[in-house]
Tab-separated table of C-alpha atoms and ligand atoms in Angstrom:
chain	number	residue	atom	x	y	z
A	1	UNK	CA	-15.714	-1.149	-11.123
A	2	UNK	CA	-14.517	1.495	-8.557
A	3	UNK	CA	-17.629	2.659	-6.725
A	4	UNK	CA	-17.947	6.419	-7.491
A	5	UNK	CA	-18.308	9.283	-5.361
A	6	UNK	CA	-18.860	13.139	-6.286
A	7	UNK	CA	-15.456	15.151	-6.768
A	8	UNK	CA	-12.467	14.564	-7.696
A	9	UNK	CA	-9.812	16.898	-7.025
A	10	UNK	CA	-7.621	17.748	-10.147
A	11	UNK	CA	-4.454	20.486	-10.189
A	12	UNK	CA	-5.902	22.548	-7.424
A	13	UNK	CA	-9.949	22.529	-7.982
A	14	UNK	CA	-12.498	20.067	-7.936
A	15	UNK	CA	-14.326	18.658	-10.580
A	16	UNK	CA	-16.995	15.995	-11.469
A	17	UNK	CA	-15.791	12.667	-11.072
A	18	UNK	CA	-16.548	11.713	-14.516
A	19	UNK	CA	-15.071	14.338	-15.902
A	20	UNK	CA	-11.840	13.694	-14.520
A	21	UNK	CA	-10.547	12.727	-17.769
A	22	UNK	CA	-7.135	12.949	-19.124
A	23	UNK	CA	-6.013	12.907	-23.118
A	24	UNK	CA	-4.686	9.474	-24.202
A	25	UNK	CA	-1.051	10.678	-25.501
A	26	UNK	CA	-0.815	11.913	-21.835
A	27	UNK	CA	2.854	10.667	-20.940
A	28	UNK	CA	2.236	8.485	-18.092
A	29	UNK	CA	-0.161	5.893	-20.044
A	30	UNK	CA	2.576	5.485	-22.633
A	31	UNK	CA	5.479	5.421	-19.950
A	32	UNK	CA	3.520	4.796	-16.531
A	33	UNK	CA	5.946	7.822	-16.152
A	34	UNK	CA	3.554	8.866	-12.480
A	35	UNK	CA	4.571	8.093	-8.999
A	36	UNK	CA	1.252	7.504	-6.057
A	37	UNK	CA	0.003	6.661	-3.338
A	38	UNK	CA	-2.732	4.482	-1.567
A	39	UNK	CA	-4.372	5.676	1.474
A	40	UNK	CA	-6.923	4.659	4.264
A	41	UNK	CA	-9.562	6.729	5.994
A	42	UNK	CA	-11.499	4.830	8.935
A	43	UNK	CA	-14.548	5.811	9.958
A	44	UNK	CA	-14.118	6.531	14.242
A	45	UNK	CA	-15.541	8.008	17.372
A	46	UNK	CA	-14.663	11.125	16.168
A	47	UNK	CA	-15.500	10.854	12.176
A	48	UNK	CA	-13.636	9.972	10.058
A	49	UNK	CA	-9.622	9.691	10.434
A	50	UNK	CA	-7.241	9.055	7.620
A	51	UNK	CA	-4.456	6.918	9.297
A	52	UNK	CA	-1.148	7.971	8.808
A	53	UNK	CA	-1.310	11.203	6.126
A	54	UNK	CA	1.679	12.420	6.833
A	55	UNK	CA	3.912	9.818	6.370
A	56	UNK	CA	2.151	9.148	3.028
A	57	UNK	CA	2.413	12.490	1.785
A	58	UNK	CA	6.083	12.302	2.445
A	59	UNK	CA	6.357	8.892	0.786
A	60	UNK	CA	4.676	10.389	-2.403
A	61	UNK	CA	6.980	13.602	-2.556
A	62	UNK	CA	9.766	11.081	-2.010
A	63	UNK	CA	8.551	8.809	-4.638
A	64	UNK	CA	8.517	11.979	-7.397
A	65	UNK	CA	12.192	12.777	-6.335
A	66	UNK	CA	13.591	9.388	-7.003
A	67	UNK	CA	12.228	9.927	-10.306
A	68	UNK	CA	12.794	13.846	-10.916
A	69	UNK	CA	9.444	14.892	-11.023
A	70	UNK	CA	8.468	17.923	-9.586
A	71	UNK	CA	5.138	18.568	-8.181
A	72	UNK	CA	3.664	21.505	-8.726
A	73	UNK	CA	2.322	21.535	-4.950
A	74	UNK	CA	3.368	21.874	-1.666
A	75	UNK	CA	3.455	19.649	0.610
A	76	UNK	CA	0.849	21.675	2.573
A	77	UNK	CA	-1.110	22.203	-0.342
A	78	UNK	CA	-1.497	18.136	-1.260
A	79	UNK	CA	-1.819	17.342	2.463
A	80	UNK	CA	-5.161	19.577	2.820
A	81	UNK	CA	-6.506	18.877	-0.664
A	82	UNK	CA	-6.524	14.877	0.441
A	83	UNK	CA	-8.542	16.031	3.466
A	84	UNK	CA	-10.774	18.203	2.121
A	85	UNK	CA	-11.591	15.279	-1.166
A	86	UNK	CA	-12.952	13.080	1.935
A	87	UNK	CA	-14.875	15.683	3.240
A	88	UNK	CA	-16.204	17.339	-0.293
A	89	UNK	CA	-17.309	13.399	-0.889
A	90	UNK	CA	-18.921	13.064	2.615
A	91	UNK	CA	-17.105	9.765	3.243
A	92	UNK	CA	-16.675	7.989	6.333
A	93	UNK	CA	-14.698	5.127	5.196
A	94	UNK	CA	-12.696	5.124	1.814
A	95	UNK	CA	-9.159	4.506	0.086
A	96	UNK	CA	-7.425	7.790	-1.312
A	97	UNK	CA	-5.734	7.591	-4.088
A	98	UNK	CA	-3.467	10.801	-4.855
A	99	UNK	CA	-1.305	10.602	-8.264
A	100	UNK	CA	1.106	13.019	-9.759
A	101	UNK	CA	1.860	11.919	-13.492
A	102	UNK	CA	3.224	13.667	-16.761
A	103	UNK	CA	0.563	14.573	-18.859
A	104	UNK	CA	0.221	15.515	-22.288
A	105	UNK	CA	3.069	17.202	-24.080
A	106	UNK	CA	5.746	16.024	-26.172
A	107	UNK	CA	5.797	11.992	-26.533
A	108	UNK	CA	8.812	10.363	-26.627
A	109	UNK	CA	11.090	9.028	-23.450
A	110	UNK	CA	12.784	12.864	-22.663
A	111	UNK	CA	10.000	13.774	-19.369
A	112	UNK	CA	11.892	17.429	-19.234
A	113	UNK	CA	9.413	19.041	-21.336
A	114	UNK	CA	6.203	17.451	-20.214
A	115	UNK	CA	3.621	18.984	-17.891
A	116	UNK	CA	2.933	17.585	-14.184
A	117	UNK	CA	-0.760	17.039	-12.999
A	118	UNK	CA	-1.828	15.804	-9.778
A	119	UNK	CA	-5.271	14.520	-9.097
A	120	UNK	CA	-6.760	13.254	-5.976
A	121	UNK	CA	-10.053	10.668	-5.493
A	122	UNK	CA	-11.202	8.962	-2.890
A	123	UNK	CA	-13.796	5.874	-2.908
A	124	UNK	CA	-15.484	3.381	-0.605
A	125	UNK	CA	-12.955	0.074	-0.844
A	126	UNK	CA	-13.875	-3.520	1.044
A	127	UNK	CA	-11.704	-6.246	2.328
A	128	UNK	CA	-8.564	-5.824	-0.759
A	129	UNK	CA	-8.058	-9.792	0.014
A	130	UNK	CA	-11.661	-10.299	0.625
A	131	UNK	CA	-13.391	-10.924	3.715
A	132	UNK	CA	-12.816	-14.324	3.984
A	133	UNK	CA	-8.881	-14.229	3.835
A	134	UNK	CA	-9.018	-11.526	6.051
A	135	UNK	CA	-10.711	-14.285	8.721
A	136	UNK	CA	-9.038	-17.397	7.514
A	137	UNK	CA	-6.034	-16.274	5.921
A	138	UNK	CA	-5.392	-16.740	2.158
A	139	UNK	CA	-3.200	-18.265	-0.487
A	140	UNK	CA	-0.029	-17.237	-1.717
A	141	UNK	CA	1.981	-18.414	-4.819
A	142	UNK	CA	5.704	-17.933	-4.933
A	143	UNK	CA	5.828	-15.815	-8.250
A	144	UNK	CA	7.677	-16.810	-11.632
A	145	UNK	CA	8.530	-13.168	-12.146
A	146	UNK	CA	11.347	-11.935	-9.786
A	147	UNK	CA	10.975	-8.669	-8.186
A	148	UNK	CA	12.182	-5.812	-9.613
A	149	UNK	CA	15.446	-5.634	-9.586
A	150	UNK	CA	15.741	-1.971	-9.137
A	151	UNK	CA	18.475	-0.242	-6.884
A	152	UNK	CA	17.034	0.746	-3.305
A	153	UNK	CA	15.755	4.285	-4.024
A	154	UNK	CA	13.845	3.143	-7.064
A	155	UNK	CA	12.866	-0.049	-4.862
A	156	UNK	CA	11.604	2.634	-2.144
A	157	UNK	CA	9.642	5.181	-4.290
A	158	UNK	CA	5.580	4.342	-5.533
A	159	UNK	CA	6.336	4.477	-9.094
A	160	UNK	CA	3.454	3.466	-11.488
A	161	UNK	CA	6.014	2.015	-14.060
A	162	UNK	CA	7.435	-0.203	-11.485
A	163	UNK	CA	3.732	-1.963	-10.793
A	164	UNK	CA	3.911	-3.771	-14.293
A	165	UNK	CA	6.354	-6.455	-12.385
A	166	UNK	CA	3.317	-6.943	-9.948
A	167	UNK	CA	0.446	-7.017	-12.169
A	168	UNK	CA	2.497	-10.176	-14.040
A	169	UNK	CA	2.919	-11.564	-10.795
A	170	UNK	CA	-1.133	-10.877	-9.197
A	171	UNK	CA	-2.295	-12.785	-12.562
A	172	UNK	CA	-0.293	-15.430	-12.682
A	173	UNK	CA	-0.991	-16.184	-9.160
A	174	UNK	CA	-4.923	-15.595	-9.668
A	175	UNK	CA	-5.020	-17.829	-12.772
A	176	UNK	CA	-3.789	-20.477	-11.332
A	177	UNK	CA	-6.723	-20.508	-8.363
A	178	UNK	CA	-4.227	-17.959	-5.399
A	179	UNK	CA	-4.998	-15.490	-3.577
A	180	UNK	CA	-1.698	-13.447	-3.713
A	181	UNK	CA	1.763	-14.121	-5.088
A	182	UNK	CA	4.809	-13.536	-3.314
A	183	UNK	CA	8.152	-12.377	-5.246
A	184	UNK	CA	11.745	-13.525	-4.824
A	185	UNK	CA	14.872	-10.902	-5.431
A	186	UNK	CA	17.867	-11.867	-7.084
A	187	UNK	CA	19.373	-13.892	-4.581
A	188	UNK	CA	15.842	-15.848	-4.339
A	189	UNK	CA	15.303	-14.313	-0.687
A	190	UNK	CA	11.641	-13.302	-0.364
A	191	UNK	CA	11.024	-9.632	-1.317
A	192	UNK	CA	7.199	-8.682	-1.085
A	193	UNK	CA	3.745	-9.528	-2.314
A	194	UNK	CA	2.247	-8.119	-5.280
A	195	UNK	CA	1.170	-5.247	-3.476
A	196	UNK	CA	2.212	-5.930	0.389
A	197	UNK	CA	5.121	-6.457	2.635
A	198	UNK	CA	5.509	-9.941	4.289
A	199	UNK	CA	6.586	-10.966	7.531
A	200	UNK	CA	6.426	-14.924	9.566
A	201	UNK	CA	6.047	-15.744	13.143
A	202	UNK	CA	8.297	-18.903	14.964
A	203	UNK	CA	8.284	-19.255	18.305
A	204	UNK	CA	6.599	-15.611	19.054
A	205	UNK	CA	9.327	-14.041	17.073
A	206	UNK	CA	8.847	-11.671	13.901
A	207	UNK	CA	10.802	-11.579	10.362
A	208	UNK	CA	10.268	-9.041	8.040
A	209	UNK	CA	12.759	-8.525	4.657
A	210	UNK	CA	14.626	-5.745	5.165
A	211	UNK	CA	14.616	-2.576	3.112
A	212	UNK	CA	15.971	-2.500	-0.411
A	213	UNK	CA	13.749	-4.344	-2.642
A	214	UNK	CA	10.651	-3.612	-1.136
A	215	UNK	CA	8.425	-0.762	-0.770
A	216	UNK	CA	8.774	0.826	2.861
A	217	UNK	CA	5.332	0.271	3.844
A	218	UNK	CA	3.705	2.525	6.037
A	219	UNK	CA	1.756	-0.393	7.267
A	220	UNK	CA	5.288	-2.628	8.416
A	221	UNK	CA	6.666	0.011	9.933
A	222	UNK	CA	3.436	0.785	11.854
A	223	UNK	CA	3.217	-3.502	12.555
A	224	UNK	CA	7.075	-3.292	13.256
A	225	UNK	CA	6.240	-0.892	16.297
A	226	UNK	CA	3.222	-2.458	17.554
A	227	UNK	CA	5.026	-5.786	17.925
A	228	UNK	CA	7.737	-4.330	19.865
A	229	UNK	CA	4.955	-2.435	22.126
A	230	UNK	CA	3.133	-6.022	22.227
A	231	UNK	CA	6.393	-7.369	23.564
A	232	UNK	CA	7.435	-9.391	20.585
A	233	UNK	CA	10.633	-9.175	18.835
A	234	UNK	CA	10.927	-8.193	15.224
A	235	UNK	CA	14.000	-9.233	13.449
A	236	UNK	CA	14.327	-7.078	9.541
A	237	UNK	CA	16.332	-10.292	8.535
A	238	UNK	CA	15.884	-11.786	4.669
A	239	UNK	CA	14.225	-15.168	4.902
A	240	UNK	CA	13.874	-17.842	2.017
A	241	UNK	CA	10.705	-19.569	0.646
A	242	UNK	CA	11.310	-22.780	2.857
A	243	UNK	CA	11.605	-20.813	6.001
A	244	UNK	CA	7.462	-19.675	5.565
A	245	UNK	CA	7.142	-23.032	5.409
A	246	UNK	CA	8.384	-23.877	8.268
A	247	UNK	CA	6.935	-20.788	10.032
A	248	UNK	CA	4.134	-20.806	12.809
A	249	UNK	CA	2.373	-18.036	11.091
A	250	UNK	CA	2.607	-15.807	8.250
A	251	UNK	CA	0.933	-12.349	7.267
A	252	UNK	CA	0.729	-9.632	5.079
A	253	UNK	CA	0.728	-5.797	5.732
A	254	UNK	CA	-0.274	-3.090	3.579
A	255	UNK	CA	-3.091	-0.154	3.316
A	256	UNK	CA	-5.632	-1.760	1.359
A	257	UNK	CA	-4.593	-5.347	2.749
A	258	UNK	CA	-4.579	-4.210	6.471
A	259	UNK	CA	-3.109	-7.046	8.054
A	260	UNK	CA	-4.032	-10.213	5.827
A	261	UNK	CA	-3.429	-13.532	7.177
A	262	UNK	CA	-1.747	-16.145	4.628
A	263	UNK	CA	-2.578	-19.829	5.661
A	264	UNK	CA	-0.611	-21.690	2.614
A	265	UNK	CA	2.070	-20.558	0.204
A	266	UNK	CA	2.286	-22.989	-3.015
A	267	UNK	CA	-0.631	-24.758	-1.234
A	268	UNK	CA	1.519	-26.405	1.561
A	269	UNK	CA	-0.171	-25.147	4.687
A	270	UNK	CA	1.673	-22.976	7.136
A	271	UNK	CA	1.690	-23.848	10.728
A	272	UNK	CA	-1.858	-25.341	11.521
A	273	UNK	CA	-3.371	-23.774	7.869
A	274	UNK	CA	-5.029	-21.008	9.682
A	275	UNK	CA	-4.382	-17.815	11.331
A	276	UNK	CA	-2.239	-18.162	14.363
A	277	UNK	CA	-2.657	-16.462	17.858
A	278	UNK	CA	0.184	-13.890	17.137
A	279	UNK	CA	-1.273	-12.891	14.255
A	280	UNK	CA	-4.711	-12.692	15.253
A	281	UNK	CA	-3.654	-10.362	18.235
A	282	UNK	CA	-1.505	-7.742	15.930
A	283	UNK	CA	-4.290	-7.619	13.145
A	284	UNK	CA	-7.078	-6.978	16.632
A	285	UNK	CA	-5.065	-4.949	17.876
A	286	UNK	CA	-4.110	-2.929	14.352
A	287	UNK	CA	-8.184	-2.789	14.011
A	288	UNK	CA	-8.592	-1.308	17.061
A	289	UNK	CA	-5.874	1.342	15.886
A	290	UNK	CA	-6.963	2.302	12.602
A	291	UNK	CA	-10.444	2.741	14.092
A	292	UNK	CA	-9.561	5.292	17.271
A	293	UNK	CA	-10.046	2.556	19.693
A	294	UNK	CA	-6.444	2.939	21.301
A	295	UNK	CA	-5.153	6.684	22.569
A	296	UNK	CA	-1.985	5.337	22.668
A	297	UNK	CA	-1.296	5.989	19.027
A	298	UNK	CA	-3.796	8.652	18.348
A	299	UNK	CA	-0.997	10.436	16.735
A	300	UNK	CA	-1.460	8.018	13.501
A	301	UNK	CA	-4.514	9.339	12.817
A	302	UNK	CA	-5.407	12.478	10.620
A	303	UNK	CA	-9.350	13.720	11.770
A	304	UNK	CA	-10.858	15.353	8.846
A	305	UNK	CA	-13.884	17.341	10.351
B	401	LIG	N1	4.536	-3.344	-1.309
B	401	LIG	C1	3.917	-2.970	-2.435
B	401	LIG	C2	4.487	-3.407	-3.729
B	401	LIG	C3	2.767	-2.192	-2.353
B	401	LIG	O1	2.155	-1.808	-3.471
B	401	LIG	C4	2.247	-1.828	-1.098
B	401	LIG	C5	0.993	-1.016	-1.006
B	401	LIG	C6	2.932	-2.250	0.060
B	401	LIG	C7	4.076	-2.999	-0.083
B	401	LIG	C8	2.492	-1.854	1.430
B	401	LIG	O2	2.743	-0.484	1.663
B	401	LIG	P1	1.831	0.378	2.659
B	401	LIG	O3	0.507	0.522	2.003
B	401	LIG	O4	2.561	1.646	2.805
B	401	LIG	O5	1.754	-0.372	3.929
B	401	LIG	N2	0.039	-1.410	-1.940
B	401	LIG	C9	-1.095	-0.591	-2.313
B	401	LIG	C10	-1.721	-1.388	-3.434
B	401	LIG	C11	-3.148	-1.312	-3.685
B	401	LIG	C12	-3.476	-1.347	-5.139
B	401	LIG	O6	-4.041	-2.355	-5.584
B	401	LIG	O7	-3.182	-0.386	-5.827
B	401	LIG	C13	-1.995	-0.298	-1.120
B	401	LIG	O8	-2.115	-1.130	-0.216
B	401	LIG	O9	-2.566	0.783	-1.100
């Protein structure tokens, strides 16, 4: 269960987190007609800092244009209300969750009619792929389900509809004893994980799949430019199941997954079958970032006191 905290911030005020209820004939549990986002706050030097806001914010109004919604907010207005829910909770560390979704209207597939509600909560969340993966890298299934084959705006917007395709694929790949599974598009070139972007190490070079079926994480791109600062070069090239296996190293990126080793896909080992140097320096190095250890990209980070 999600480990509560006091307020949660609903259309503009806050209330008591368990009365943050919704009806049941509200749209977006019929439909998963809602678009969201997932966000980090690190605990630092100088209290708490949520890493990246901005770009998130933009990500989430992006996500409700792809799919028409309008959100009742401004920008401005959702930007301080996910500050102030840290604060209001006293956090130092937590996920944010913010969520625009049609509520309850009229039911039926027309969304023109039916009311927009955004809510905001924030809660203390641990190692996403556990502690131990995060150390000595996990498992990863190549999924039966292919991604989504969506066109690239749907492919770039946080839809909640659009997670059914990686709930199939997460159970699947728990069930049968994984960690994580990892989805093919079309053309059977790897897309993402269930819910983070991929990349592989050979010979101190970086692939990541290029935009179009994935989600543009906020985490690759911010891995993408630490590489290049590190001195490696990262190539946004499509690569194929067989070419993780014959990778040096392989990891995962994504807010709640930070940067998650993977030591085996379809449990063939990768490389030695445990994290590699590369990717123990980025995933330092990220750490250091995302807790106000390095000035250098200060600018990531959101302070909320
Ligand atoms: N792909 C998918 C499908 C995805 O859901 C995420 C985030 C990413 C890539 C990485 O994006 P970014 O967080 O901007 O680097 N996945 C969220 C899922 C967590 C959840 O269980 O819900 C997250 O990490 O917040």
């Amino acid at each position: 269960m999600v480990e509560k905290s006091d307020k949660i911030w609903m259309d503009g005020r806050f209330v008591d987190w368990d009365s943050a209820k919704v009806h049941v004939l509200s749209h977006a549990l019929h439909y998963g007609s809602a678009v969201f986002e997932g966000i980090k706050c690190y605990e630092t030097e100088k209290g708490p800092a949520i890493f990246r806001l901005k770009e998130h914010n933009e990500r989430l109004f992006h996500s409700a244009d792809v799919f028409h919604m309008r959100i009742p907010f401004s920008k401005e207005q959702v930007f301080d209300a996910i500050k102030e829910t840290v604060r209001i909770n006293r956090l130092r560390s937590c996920y944010i969750r913010p969520i625009a979704f049609l509520g309850y209207g009229p039911m039926g597939l027309n969304p023109i009619k039916s009311p927009v509600s955004v809510s905001i909560a924030a809660w203390p969340w641990g190692a996403y792929l556990g502690e131990e993966g995060m150390r000595n890298g996990i498992s990863i299934r190549t999924s039966s389900y292919p991604r989504n084959h969506a066109n690239a705006a749907l492919a770039s917007a946080k839809i909640s509809g659009q997670y059914v395709n990686s709930i199939l694929a997460k159970r699947e790949a728990v069930t049968e004893g994984y960690d994580e599974a990892v989805m093919l598009d079309v053309k059977g070139n790897i897309s993402e994980c269930s819910g983070e972007n991929i990349f592989i190490v050979k010979n101190n070079e970086l692939r990541t799949t290029p935009l179009g079926t994935i989600l543009p994480g906020i985490t690759r791109a911010s891995i993408i430019r630490l590489a290049n600062d590190l001195g490696y070069h990262v190539m946004e090239e499509y690569f194929r199941p067989e070419d993780i296996l014959e990778a040096d190293e392989c990891f995962l990126t994504g807010t709640a997954a930070e940067l998650t080793p993977v030591r085996a896909l379809d449990k063939k080992g990768i490389g030695p079958g445990k994290p590699g140097p590369v990717t123990l320096k980025l995933q330092q190095a990220f750490m250091d970032i995302l807790h106000g250890k390095n000035s250098k990209y200060g600018s990531w980070l959101e302070y909320v006191e």
